[in-house]
Coordinates of C-alpha atoms in Angstrom, one line a residue:
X107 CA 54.9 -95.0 14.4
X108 CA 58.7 -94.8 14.1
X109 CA 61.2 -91.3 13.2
X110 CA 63.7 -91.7 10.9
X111 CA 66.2 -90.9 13.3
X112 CA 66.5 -88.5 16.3
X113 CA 68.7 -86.3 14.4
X114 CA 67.6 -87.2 10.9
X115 CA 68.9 -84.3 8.3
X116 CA 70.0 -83.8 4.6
X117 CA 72.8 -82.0 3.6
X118 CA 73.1 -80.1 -0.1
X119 CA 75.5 -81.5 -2.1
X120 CA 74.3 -79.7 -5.1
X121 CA 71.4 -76.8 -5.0
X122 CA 70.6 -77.0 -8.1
X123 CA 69.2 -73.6 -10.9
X124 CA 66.7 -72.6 -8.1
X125 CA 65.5 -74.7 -5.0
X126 CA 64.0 -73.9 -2.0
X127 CA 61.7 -75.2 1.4
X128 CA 57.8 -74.8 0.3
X129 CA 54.6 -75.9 2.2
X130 CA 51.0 -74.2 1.7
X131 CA 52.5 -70.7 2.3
X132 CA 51.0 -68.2 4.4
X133 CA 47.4 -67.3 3.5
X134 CA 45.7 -64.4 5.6
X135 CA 48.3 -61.5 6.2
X136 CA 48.2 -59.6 2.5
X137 CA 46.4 -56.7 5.4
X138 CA 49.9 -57.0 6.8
X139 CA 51.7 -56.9 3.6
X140 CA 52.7 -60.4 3.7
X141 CA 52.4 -62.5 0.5
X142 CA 51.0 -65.9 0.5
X143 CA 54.0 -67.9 -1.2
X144 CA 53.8 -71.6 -0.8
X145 CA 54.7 -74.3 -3.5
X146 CA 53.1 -73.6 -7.1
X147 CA 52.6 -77.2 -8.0
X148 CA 50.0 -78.1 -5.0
X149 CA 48.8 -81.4 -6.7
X150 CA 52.7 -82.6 -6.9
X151 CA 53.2 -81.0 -3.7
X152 CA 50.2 -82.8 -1.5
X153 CA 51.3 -86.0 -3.5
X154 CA 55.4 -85.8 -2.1
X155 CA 53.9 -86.3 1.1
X156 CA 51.1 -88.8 0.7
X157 CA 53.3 -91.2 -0.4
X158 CA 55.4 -90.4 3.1
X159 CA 52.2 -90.1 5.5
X160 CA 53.5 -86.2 6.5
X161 CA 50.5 -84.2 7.3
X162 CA 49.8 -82.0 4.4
X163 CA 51.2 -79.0 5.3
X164 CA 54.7 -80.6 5.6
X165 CA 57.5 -78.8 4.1
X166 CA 59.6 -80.1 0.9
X167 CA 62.3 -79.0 -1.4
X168 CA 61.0 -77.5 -4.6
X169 CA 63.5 -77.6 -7.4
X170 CA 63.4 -75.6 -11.0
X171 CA 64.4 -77.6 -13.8
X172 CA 67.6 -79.4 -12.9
X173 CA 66.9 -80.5 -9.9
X174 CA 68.9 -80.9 -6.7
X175 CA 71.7 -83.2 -5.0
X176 CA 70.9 -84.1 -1.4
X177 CA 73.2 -86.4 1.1
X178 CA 71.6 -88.1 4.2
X179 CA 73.3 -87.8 7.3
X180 CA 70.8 -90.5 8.8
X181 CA 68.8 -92.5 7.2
X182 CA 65.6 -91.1 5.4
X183 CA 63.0 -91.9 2.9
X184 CA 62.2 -89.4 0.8
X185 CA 59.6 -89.5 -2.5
X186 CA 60.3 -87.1 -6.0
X187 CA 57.3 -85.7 -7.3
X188 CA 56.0 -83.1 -10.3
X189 CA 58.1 -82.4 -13.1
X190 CA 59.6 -86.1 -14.1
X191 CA 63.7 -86.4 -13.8
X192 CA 65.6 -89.2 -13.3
X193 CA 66.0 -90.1 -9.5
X194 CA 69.5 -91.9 -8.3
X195 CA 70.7 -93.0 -4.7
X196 CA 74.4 -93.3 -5.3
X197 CA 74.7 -93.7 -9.1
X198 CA 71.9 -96.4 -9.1
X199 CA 68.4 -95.8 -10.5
X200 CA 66.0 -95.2 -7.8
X201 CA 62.0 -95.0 -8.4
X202 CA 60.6 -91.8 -8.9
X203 CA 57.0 -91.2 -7.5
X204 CA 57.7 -93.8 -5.0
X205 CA 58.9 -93.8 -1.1
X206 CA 62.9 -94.3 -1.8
X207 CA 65.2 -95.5 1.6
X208 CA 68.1 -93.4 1.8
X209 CA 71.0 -95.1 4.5
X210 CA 73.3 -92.6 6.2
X211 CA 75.9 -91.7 4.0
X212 CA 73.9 -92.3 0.6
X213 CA 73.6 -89.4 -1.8
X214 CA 70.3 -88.7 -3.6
X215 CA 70.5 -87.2 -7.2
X216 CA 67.4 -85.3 -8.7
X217 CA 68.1 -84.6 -12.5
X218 CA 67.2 -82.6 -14.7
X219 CA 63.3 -81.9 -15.4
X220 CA 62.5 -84.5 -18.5
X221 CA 59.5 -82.2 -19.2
X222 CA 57.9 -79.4 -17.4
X223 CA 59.6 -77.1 -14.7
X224 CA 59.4 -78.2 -11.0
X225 CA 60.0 -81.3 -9.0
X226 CA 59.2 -81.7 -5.5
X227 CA 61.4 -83.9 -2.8
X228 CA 59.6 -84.8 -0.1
X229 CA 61.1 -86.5 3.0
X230 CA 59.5 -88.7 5.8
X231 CA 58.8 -86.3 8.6
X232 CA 59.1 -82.8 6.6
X233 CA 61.8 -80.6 6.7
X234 CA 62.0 -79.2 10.2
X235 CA 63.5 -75.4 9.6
X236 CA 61.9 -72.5 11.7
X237 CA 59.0 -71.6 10.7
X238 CA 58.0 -67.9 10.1
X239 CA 53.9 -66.9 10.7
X240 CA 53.4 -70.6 10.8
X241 CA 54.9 -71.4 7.6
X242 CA 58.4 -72.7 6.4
X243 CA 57.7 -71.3 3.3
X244 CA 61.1 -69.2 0.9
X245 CA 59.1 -66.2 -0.5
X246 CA 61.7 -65.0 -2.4
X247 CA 59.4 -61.3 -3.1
X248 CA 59.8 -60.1 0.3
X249 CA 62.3 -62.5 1.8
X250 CA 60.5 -64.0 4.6
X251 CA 61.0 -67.5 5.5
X252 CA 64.0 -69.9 5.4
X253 CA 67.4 -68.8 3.1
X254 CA 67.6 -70.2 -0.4
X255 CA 69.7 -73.5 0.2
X256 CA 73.1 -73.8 -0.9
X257 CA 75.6 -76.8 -0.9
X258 CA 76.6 -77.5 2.0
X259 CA 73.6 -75.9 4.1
X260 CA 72.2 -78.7 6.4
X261 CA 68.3 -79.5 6.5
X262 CA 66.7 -81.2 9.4
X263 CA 64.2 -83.8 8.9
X264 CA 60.8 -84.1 12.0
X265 CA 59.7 -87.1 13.4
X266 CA 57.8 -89.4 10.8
X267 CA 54.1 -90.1 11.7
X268 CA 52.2 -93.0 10.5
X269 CA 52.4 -94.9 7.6
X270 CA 51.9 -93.9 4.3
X271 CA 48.3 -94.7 3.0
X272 CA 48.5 -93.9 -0.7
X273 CA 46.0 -95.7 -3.5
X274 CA 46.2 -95.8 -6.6
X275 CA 44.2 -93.0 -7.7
X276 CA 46.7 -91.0 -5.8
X277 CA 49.1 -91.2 -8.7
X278 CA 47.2 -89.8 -11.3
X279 CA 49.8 -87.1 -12.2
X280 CA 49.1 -84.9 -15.0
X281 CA 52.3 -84.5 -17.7
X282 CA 53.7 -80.9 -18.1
X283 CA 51.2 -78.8 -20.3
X284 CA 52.2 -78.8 -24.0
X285 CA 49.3 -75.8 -24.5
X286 CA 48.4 -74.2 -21.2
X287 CA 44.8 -73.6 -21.4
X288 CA 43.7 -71.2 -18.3
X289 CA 40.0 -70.7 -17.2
X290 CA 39.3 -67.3 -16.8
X291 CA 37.0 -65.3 -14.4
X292 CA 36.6 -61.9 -15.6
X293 CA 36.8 -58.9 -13.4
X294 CA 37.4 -57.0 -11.2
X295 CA 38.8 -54.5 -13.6
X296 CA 37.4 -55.2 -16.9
X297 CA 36.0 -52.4 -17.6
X298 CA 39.3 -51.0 -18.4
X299 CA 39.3 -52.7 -21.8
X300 CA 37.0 -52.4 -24.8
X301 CA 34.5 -55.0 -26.0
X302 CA 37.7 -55.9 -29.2
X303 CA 40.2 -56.1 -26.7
X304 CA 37.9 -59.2 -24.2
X305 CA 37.4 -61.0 -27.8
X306 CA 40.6 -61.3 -28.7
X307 CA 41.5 -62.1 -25.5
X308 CA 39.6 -65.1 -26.3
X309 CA 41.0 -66.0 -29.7
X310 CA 44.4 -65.2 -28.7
X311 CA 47.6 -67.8 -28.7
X312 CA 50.1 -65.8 -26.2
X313 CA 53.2 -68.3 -25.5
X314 CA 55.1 -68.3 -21.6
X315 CA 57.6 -66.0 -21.8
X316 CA 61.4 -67.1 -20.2
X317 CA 61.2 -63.9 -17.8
X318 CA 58.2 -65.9 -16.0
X319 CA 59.2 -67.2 -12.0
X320 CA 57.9 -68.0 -9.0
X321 CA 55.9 -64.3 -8.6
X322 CA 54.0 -64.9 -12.0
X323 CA 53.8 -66.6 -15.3
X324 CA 54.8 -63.6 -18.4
X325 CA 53.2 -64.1 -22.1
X326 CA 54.8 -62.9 -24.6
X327 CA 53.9 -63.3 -28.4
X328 CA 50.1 -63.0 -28.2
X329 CA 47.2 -60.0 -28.9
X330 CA 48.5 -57.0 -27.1
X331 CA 45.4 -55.5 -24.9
X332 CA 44.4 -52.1 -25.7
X333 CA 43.1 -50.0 -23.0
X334 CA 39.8 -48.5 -23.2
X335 CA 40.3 -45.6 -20.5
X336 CA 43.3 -43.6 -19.8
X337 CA 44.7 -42.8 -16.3
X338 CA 46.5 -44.4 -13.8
X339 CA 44.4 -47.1 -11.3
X340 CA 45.5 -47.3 -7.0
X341 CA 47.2 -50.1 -6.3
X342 CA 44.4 -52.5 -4.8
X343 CA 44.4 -55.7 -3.3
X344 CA 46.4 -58.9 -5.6
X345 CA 45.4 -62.3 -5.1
X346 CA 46.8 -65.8 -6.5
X347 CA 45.6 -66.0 -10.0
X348 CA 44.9 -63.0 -10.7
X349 CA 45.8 -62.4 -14.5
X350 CA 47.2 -58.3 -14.5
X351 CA 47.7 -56.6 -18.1
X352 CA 50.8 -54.2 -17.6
X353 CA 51.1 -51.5 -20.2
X354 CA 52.5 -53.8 -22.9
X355 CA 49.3 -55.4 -23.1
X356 CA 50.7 -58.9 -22.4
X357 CA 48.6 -60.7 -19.7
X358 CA 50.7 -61.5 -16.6
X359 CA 49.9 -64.5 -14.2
X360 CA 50.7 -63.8 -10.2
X361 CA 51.7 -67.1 -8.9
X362 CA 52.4 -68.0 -5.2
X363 CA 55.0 -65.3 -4.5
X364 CA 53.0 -62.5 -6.2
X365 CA 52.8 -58.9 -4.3
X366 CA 49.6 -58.3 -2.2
X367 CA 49.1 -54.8 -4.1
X368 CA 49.2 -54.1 -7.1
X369 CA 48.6 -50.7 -9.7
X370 CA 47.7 -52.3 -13.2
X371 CA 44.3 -53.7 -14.0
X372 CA 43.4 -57.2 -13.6
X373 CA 41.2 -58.2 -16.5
X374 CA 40.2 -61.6 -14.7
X375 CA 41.2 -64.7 -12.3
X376 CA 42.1 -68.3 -12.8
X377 CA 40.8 -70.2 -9.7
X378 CA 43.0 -72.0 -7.7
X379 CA 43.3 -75.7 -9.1
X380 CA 44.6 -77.9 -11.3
X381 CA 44.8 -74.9 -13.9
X382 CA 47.5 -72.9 -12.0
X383 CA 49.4 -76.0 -11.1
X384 CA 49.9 -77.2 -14.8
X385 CA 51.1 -72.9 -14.8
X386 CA 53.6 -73.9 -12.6
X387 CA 54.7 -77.0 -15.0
X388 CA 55.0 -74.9 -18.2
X389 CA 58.0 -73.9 -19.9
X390 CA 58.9 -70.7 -22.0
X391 CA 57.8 -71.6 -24.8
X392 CA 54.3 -73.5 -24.6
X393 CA 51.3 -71.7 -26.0
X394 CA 48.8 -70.0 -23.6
X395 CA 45.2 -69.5 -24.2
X396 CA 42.4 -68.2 -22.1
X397 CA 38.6 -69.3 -22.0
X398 CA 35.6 -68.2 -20.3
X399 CA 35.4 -69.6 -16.9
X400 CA 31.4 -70.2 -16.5
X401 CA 31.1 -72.3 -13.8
X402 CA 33.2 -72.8 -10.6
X403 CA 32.5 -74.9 -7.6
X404 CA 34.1 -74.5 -4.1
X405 CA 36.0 -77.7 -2.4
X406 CA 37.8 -77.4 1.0
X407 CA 41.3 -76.6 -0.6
X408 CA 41.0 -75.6 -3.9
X409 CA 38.2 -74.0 -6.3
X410 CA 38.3 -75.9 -9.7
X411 CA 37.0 -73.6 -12.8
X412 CA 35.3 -75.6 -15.4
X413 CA 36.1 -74.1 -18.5
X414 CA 34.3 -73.4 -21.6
X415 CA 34.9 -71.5 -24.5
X416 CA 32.0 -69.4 -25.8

């Protein structure tokens, strides 16, 4: 066991369209008010630090579309993940989806997303800011958690732990959707749309919409969903995945910085999985469908829906 250095940090050189610190957010206050935030990509995510050996819940960098420009004040290793982008340590090519050395001085350069929308930079040991109810989280909803980096903004690295143990099977990283096809639970709310409007919510071809970020993924371009009653509905509890249909009829995705309340009704949810990280990989543009989830089975970290259309 051996740290990267006793004062090991990264300093922004270039922060890139959006970046910010993410781990596995803070599940268990909405009662408070809190949401859960946390990275959107969780398969890219838990793989960053596999191929480092950091516990799971260590914190990364996660970067929208063109990447981010780091410079290591000690020396590092560090590991790109999720949307693939070229990967240089000064000028050179470096490996992406591998451990990558970084000596003190060198400057790491994470490019532009080839496809999809987020890339994840890991480094040995995590990123050691504050944490805030246990997590080192950005929620950029209600502002809790470390500042949206900016050049120059300093980030210290923790003490590494073991080696990496990473097989094979670990790198089995899916490509950025070209047609984002979500399993859907229906419910709770409905009943709040006729028997026409669930069917074509079935044979419907909605399409991400560029207003889409980190609190939920927009559609635009699909079936608008008609209403059955009138009124207004309390705001009731929200939770990741849960697909809301605001009165434009255009189905709306809460990702991991959604609101824990919310007043429109949510026609169904999209377990937590695979299916809401290839969400968080899909750019405005790609066509979205929904299908009858009919089966789903519970796993310690994640619920996969298997999907079927009827």
């Amino acid at each position: 066991m051996r740290a990267d250095g006793p004062r090991a940090a990264l300093e922004v050189v270039r922060a890139g369209a959006l970046t910010t610190l993410q781990d596995l957010g803070r599940p268990g206050y909405a009662h408070l008010g809190v949401p859960r935030s946390g990275a959107l990509d969780t398969g890219a995510y838990g793989l960053a630090n596999r191929l480092l050996g950091n516990p799971p819940d260590a914190s990364v960098l996660e970067t929208t579309l063109d990447g981010v420009g780091l410079r290591a004040l000690s020396p590092v290793t560090v590991a790109v993940t999720g949307a693939p982008c070229a990967v240089r340590v000064e000028g050179r090519a470096a490996a992406w989806g591998a451990p990558v050395r970084l000596r003190a001085g060198a400057v790491l350069e994470v490019g532009r997303a080839e496809s999809g929308v987020r890339s994840y930079v890991a480094v040995r040991g995590g990123f050691a800011v504050p944490p805030v109810l246990g997590s080192r989280s950005t929620d950029l909803l209600s502002g809790l958690g470390p500042g949206v980096p900016a050049a120059g903004t300093v980030l210290p690295v923790g003490p590494a732990g073991p080696d990496p143990v990473c097989g094979a099977d670990g790198l089995r990283v899916p490509g950025a959707p070209t047609e984002l096809v979500l399993p859907l639970r229906l419910g709770p709310r409905a009943d709040w749309f006729g028997p026409a409007s669930i069917a074509a919510l079935w044979r419907a071809e909605f399409r991400v919409s560029p207003a889409s970020n980190r609190i939920g993924l927009r559609t635009e371009a699909g079936t608008r969903l008609v209403r059955s009653r009138g009124g207004e509905l309390p705001s009731e509890g929200m939770v990741l995945g849960a697909v809301q249909v605001p009165p434009d009829g255009l189905p709306v995705v809460f990702l991991a910085d959604h609101p824990v309340t919310g007043g429109y009704p949510v026609i169904g949810v999209i377990p937590v999985g695979p299916p809401l990280d290839a969400a968080a990989q899909a750019r405005p543009g790609v066509p979205v469908r929904f299908t009858p989830c009919l089966r789903a089975r519970a796993a310690a970290h994640e619920t996969l829906g298997r999907a079927s259309a009827k």
